[in-house]
mmCIF file with all atom_site columns, C-alpha atoms in Angstrom:
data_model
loop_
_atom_site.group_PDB
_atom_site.id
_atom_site.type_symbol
_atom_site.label_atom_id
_atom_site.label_alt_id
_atom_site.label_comp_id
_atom_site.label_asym_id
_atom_site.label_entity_id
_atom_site.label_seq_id
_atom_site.pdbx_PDB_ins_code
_atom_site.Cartn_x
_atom_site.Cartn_y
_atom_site.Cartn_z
_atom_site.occupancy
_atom_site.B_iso_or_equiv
_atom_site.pdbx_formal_charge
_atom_site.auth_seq_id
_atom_site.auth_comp_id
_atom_site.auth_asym_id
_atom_site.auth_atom_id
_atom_site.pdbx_PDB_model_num
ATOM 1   C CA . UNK A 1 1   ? 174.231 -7.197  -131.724 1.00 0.00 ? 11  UNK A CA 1
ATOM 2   C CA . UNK A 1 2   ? 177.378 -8.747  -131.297 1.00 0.00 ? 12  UNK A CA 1
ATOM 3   C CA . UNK A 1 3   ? 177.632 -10.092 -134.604 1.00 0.00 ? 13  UNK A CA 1
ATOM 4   C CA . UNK A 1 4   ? 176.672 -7.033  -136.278 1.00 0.00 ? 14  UNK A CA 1
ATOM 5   C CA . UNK A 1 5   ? 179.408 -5.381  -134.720 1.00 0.00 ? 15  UNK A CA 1
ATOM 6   C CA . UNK A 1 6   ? 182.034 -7.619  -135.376 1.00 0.00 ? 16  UNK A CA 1
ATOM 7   C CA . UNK A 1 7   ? 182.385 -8.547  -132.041 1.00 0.00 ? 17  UNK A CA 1
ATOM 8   C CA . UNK A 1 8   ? 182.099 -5.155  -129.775 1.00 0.00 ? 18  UNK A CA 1
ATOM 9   C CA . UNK A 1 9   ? 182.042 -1.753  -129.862 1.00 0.00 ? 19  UNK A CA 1
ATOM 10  C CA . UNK A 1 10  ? 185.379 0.132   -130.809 1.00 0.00 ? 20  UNK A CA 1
ATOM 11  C CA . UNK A 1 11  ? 186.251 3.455   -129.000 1.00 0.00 ? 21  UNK A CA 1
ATOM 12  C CA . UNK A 1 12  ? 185.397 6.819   -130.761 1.00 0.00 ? 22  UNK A CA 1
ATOM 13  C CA . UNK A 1 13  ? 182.588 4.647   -133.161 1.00 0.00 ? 23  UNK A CA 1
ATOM 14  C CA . UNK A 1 14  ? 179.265 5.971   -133.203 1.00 0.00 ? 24  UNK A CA 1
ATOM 15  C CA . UNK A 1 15  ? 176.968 3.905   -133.637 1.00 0.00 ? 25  UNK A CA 1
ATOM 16  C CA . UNK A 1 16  ? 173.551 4.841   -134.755 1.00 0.00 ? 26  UNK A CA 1
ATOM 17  C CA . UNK A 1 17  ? 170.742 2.172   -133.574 1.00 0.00 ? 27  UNK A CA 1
ATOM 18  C CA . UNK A 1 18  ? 167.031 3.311   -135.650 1.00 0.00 ? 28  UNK A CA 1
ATOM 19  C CA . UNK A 1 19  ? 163.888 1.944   -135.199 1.00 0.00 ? 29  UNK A CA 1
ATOM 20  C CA . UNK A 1 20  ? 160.796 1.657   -136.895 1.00 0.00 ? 30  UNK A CA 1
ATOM 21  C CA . UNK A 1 21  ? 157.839 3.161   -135.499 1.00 0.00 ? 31  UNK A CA 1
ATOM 22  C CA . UNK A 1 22  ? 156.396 0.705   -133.194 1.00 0.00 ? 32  UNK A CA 1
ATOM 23  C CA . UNK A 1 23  ? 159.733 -1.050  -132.600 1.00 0.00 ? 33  UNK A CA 1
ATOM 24  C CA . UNK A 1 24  ? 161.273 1.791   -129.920 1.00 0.00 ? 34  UNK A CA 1
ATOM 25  C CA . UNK A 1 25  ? 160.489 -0.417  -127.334 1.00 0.00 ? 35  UNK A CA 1
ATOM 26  C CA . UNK A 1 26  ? 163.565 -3.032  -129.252 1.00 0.00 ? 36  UNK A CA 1
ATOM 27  C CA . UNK A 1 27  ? 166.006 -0.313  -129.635 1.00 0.00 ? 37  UNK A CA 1
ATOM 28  C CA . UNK A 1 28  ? 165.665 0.765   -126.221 1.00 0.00 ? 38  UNK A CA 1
ATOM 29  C CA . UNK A 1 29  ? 166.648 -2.861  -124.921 1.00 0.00 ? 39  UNK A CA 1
ATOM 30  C CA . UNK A 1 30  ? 169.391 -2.838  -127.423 1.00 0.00 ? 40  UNK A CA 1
ATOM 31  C CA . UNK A 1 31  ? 170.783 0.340   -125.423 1.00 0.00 ? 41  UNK A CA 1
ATOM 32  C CA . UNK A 1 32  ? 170.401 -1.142  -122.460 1.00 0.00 ? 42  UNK A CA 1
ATOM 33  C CA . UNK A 1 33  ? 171.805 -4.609  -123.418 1.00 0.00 ? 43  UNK A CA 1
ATOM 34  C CA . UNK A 1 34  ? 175.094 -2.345  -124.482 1.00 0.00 ? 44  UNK A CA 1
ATOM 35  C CA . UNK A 1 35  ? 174.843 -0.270  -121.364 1.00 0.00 ? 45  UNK A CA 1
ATOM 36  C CA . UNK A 1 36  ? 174.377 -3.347  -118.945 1.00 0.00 ? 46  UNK A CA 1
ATOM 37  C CA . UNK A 1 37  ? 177.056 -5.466  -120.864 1.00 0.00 ? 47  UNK A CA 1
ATOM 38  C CA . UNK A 1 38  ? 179.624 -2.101  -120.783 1.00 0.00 ? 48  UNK A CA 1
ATOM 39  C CA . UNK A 1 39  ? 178.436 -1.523  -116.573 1.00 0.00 ? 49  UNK A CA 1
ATOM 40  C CA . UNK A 1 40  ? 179.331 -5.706  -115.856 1.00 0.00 ? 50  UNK A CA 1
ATOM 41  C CA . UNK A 1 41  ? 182.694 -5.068  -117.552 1.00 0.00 ? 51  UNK A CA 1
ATOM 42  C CA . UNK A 1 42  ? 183.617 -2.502  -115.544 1.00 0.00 ? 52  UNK A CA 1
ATOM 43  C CA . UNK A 1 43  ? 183.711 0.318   -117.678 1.00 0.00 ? 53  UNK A CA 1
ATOM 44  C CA . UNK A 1 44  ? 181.328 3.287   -117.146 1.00 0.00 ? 54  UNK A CA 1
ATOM 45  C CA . UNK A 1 45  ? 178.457 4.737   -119.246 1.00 0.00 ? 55  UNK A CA 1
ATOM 46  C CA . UNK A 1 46  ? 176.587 7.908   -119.705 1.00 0.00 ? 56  UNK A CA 1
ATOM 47  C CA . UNK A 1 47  ? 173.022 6.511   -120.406 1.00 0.00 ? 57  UNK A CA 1
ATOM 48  C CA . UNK A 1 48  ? 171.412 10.091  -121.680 1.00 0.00 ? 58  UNK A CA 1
ATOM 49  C CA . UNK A 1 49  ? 167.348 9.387   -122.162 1.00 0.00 ? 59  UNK A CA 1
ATOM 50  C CA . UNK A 1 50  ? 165.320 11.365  -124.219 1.00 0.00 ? 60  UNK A CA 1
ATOM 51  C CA . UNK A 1 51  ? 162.338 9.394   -124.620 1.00 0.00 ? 61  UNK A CA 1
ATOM 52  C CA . UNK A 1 52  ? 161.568 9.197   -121.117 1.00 0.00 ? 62  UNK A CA 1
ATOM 53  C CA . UNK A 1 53  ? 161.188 5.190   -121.020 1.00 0.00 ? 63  UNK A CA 1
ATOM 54  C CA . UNK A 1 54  ? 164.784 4.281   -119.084 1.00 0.00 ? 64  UNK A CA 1
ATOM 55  C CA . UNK A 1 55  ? 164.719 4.563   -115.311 1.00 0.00 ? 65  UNK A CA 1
ATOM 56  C CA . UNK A 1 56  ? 166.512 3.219   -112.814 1.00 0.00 ? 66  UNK A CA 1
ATOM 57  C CA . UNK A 1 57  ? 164.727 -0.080  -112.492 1.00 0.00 ? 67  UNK A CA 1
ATOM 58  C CA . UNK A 1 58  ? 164.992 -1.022  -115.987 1.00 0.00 ? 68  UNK A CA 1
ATOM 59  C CA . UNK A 1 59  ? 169.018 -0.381  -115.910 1.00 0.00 ? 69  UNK A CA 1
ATOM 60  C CA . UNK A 1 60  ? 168.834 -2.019  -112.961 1.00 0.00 ? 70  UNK A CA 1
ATOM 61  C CA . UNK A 1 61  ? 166.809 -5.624  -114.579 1.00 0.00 ? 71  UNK A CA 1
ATOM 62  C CA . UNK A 1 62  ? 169.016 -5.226  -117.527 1.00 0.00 ? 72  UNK A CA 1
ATOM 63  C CA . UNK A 1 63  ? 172.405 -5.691  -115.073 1.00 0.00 ? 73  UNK A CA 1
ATOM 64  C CA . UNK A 1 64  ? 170.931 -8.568  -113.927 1.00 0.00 ? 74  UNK A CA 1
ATOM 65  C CA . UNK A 1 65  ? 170.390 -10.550 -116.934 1.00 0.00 ? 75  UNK A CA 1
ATOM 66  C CA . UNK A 1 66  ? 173.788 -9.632  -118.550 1.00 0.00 ? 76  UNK A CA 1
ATOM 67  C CA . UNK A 1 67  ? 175.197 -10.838 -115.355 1.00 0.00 ? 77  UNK A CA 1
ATOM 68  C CA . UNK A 1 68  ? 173.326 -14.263 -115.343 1.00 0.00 ? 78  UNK A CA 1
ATOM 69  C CA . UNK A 1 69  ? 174.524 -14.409 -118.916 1.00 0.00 ? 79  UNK A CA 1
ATOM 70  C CA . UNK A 1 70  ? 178.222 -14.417 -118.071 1.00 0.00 ? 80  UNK A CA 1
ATOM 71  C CA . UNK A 1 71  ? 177.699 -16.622 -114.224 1.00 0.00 ? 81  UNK A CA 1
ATOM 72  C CA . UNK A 1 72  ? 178.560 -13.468 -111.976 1.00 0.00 ? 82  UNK A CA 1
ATOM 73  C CA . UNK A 1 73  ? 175.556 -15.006 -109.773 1.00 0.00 ? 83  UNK A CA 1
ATOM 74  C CA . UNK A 1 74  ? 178.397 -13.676 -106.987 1.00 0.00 ? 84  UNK A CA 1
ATOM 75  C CA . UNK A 1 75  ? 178.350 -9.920  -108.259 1.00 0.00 ? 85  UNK A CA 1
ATOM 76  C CA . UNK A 1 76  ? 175.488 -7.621  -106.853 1.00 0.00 ? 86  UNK A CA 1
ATOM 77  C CA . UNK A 1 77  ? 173.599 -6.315  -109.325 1.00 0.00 ? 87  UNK A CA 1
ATOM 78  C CA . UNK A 1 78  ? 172.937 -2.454  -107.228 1.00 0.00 ? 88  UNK A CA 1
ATOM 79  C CA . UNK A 1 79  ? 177.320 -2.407  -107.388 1.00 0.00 ? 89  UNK A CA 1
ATOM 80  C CA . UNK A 1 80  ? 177.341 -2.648  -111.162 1.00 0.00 ? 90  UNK A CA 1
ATOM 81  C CA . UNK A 1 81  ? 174.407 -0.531  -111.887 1.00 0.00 ? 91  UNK A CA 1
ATOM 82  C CA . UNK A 1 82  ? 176.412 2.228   -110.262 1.00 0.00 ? 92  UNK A CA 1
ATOM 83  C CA . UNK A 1 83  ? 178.386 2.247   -113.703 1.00 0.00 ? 93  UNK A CA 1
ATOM 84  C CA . UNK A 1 84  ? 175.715 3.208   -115.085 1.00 0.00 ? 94  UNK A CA 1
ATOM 85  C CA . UNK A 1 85  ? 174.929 7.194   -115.380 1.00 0.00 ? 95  UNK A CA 1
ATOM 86  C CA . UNK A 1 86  ? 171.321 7.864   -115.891 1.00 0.00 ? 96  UNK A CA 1
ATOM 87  C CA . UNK A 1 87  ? 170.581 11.304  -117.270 1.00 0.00 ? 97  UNK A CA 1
ATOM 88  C CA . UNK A 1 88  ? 167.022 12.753  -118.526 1.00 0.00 ? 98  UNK A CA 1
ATOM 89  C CA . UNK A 1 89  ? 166.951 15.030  -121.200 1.00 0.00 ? 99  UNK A CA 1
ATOM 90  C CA . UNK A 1 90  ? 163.175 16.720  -122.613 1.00 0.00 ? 100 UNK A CA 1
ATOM 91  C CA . UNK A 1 91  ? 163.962 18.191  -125.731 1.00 0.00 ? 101 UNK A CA 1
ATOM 92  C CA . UNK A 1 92  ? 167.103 18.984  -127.930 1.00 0.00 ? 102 UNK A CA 1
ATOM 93  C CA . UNK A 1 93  ? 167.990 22.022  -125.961 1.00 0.00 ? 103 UNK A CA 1
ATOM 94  C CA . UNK A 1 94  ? 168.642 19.639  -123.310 1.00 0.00 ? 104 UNK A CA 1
ATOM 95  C CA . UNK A 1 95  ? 169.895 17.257  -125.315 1.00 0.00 ? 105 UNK A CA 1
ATOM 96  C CA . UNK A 1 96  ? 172.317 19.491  -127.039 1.00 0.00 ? 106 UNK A CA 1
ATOM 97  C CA . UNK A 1 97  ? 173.535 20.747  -123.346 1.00 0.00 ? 107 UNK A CA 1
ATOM 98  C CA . UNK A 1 98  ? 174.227 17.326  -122.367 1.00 0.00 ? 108 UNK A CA 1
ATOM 99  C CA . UNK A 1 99  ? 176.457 16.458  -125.042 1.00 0.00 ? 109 UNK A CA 1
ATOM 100 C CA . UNK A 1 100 ? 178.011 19.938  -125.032 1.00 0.00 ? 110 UNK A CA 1
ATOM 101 C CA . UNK A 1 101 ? 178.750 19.069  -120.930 1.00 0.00 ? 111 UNK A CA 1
ATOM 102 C CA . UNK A 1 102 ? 180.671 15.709  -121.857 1.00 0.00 ? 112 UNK A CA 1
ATOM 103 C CA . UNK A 1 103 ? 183.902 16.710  -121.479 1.00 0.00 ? 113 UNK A CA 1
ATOM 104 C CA . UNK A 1 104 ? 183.252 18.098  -117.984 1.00 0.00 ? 114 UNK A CA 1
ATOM 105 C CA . UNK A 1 105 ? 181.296 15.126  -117.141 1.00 0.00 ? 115 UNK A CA 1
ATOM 106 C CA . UNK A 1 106 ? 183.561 12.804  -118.099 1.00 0.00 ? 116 UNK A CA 1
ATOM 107 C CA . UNK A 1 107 ? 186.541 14.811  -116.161 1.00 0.00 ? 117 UNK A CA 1
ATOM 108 C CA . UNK A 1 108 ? 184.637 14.939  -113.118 1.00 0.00 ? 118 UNK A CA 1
ATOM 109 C CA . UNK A 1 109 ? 183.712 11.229  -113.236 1.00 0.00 ? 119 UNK A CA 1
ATOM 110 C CA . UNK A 1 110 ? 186.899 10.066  -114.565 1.00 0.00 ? 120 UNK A CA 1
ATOM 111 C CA . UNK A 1 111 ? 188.445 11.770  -111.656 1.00 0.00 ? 121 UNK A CA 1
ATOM 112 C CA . UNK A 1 112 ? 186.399 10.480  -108.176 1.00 0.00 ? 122 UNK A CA 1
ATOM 113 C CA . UNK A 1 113 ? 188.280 7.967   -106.160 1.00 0.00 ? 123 UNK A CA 1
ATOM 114 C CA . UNK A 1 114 ? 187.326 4.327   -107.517 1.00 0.00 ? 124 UNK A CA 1
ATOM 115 C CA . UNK A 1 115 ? 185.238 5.527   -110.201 1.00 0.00 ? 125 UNK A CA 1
ATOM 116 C CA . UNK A 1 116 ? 185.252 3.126   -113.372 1.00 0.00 ? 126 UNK A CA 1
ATOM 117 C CA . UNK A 1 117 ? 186.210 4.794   -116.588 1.00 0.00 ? 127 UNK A CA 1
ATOM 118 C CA . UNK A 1 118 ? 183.950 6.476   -118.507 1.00 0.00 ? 128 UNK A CA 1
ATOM 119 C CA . UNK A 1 119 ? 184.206 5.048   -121.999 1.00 0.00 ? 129 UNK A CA 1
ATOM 120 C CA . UNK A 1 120 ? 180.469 4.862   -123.825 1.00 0.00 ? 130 UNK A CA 1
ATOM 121 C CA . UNK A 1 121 ? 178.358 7.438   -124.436 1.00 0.00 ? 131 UNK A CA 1
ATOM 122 C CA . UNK A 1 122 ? 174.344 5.966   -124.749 1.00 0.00 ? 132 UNK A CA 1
ATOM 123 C CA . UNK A 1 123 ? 171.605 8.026   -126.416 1.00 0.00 ? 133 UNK A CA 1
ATOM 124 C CA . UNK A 1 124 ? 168.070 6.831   -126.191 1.00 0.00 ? 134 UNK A CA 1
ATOM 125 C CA . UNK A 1 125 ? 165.241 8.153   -128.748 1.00 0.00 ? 135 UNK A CA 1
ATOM 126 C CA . UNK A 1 126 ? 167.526 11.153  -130.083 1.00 0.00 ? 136 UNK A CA 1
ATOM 127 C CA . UNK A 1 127 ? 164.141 10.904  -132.429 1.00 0.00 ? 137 UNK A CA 1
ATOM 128 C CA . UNK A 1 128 ? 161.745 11.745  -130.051 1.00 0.00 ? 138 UNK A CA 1
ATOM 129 C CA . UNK A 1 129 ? 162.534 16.344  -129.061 1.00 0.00 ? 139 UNK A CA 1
ATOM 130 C CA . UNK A 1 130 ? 162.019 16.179  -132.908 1.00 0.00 ? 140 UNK A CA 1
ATOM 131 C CA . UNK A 1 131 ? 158.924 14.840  -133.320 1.00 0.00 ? 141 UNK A CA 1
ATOM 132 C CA . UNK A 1 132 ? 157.668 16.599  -130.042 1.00 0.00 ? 142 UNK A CA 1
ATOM 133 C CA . UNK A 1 133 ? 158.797 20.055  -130.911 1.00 0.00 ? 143 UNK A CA 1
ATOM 134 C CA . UNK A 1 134 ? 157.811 19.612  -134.522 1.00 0.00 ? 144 UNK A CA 1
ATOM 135 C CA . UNK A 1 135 ? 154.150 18.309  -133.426 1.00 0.00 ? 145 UNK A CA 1
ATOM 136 C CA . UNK A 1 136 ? 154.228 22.033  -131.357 1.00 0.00 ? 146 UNK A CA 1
ATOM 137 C CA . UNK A 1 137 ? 155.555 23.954  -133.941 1.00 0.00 ? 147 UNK A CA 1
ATOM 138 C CA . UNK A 1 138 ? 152.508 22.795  -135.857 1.00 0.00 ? 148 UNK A CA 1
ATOM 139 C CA . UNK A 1 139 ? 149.661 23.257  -133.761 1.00 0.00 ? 149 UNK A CA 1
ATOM 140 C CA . UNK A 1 140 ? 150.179 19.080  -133.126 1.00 0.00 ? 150 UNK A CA 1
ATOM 141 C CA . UNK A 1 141 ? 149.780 19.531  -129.418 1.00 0.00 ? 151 UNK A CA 1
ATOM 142 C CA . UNK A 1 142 ? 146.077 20.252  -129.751 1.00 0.00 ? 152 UNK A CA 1
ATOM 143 C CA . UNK A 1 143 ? 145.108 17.654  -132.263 1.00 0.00 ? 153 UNK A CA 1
ATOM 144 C CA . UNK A 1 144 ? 146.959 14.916  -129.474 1.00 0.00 ? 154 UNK A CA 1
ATOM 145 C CA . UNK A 1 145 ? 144.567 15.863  -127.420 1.00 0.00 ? 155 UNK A CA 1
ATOM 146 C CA . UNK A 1 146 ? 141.721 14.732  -129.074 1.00 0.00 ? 156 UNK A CA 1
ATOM 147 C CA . UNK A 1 147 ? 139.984 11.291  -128.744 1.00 0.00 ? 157 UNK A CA 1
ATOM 148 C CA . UNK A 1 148 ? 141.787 8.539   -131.273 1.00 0.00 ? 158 UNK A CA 1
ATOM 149 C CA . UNK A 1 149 ? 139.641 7.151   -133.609 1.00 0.00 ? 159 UNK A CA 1
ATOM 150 C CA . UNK A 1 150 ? 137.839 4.106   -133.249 1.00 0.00 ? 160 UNK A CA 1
ATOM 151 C CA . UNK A 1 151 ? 139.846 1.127   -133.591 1.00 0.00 ? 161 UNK A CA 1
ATOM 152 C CA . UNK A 1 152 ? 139.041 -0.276  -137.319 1.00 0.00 ? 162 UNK A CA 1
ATOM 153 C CA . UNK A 1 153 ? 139.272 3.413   -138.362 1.00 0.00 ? 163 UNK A CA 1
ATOM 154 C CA . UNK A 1 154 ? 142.775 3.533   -136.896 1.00 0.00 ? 164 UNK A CA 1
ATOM 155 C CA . UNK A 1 155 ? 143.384 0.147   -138.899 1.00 0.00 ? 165 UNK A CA 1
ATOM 156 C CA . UNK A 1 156 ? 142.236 1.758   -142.453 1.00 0.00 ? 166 UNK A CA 1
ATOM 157 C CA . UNK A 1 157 ? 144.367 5.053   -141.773 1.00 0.00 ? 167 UNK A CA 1
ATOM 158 C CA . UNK A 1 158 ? 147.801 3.180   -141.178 1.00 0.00 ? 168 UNK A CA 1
ATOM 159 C CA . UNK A 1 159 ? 146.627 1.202   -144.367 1.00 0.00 ? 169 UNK A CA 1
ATOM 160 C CA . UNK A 1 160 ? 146.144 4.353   -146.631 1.00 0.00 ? 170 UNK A CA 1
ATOM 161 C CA . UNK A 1 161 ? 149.381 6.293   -144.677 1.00 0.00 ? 171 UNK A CA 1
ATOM 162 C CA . UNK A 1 162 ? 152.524 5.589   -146.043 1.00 0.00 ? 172 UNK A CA 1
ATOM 163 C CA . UNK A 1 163 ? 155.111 3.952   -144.374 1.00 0.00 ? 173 UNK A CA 1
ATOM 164 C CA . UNK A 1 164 ? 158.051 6.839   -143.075 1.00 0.00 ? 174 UNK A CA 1
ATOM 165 C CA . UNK A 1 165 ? 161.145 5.929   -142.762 1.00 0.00 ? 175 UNK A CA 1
ATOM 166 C CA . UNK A 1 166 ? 162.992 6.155   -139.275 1.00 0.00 ? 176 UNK A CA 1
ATOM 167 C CA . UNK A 1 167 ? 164.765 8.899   -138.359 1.00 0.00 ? 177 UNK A CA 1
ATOM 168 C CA . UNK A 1 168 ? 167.950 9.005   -138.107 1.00 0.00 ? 178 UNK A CA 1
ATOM 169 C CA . UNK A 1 169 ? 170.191 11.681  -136.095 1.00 0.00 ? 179 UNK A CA 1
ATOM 170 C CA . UNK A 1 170 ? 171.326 13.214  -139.201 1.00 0.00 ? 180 UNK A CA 1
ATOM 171 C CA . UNK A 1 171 ? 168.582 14.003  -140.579 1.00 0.00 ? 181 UNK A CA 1
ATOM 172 C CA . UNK A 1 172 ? 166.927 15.306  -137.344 1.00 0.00 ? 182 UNK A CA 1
ATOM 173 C CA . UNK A 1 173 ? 169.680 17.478  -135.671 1.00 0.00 ? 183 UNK A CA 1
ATOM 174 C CA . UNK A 1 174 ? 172.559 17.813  -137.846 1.00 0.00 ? 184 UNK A CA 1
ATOM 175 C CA . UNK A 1 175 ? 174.597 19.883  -135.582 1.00 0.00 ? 185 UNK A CA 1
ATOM 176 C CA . UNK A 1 176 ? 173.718 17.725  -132.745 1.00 0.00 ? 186 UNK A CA 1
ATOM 177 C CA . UNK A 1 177 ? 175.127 14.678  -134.651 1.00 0.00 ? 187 UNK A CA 1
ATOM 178 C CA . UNK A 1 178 ? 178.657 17.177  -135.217 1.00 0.00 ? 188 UNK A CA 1
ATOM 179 C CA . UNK A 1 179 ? 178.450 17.436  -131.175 1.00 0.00 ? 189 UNK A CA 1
ATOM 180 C CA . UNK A 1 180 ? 177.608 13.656  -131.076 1.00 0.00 ? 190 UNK A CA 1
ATOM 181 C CA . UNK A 1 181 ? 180.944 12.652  -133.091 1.00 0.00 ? 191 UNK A CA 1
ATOM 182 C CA . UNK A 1 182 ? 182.981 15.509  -131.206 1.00 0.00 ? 192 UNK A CA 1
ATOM 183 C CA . UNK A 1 183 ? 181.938 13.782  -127.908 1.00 0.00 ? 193 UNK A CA 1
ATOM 184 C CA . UNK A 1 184 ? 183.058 10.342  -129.366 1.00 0.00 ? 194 UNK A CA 1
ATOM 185 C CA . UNK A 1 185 ? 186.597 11.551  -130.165 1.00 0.00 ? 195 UNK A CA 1
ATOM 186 C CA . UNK A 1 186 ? 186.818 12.216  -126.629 1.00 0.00 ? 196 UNK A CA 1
ATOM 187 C CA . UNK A 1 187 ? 185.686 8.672   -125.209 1.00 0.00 ? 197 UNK A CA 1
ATOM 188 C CA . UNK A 1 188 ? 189.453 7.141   -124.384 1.00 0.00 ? 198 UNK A CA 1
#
């Protein structure tokens, strides 16, 4: 990640990490790696989840291997997680609330006695209130409840289906990726 960044991540950048299908569970330890790597240099993050697969105990393992990485053996990993800022989002309403609430977040953090600065903003599976609500709007809640199919007729469908391409914030919530940039301007 390093690399492709040219070293680190630059304030105000946004940087957009997509995965294929299959291949969340990747960009999700990408976010962390960032978040833990951001938390163990003392600067503060706002991890916001959408997908409902970050919780305290992966932050948490994620501290602790960035800090055997640098040799902070000395540095307790439950002091650095606290860094970290864990918010749960289920859908874009939510989603859209959160990032509208930045700037008051980031105040009241920035503000507490001893508090590191907040500087990165994290979102995790922006991707996934689409799909969901778009899976309602459609009547797709009912046909997820149904059995799957059995296992070589899963393996002929993905063979006929063609392959979608990831999506991407701006494609999904347009306005949401306005908000997303707007919030970015104000990350110090």
């Amino acid at each position: 990640m390093d690399s492709a960044l040219r070293g680190a991540l630059r304030p105000r950048d946004v940087l957009e990490v997509v995965a294929e299908a299959g291949a969340v569970g990747a960009a999700t330890r990408v976010l962390l790696t960032a978040a833990a790597s951001a938390a163990v240099a003392g600067v503060a993050v706002l991890l916001i989840d959408a997908g409902g697969r970050v919780d305290g105990a992966a932050v948490e393992a994620a501290v602790r291997r960035r800090l055997l990485e640098v040799g902070a053996t000395h540095v307790a990993p439950r002091q650095v997680v606290t860094n970290v800022l864990l918010q749960r989002v289920s859908g874009a309403t939510q989603l859209l609330l959160a990032i509208k609430a930045l700037p008051e977040v980031m105040e009241q953090h920035n503000s507490a006695p001893g508090a590191a600065p907040l500087r990165l903003l994290i979102i995790d599976a922006v991707g996934s209130s689409y799909w969901t609500e778009r899976a309602a709007a459609t009547g797709g809640g009912a046909a997820a409840a149904r059995p799957p199919p059995p296992p070589l007729q899963q393996a002929q469908q993905a063979q006929q289906a063609p392959r979608s391409s990831p999506l991407a914030l701006h494609s999904a919530y347009p306005a949401l990726a306005r908000d997303v940039h707007g919030a970015a301007r104000a990350l110090q």
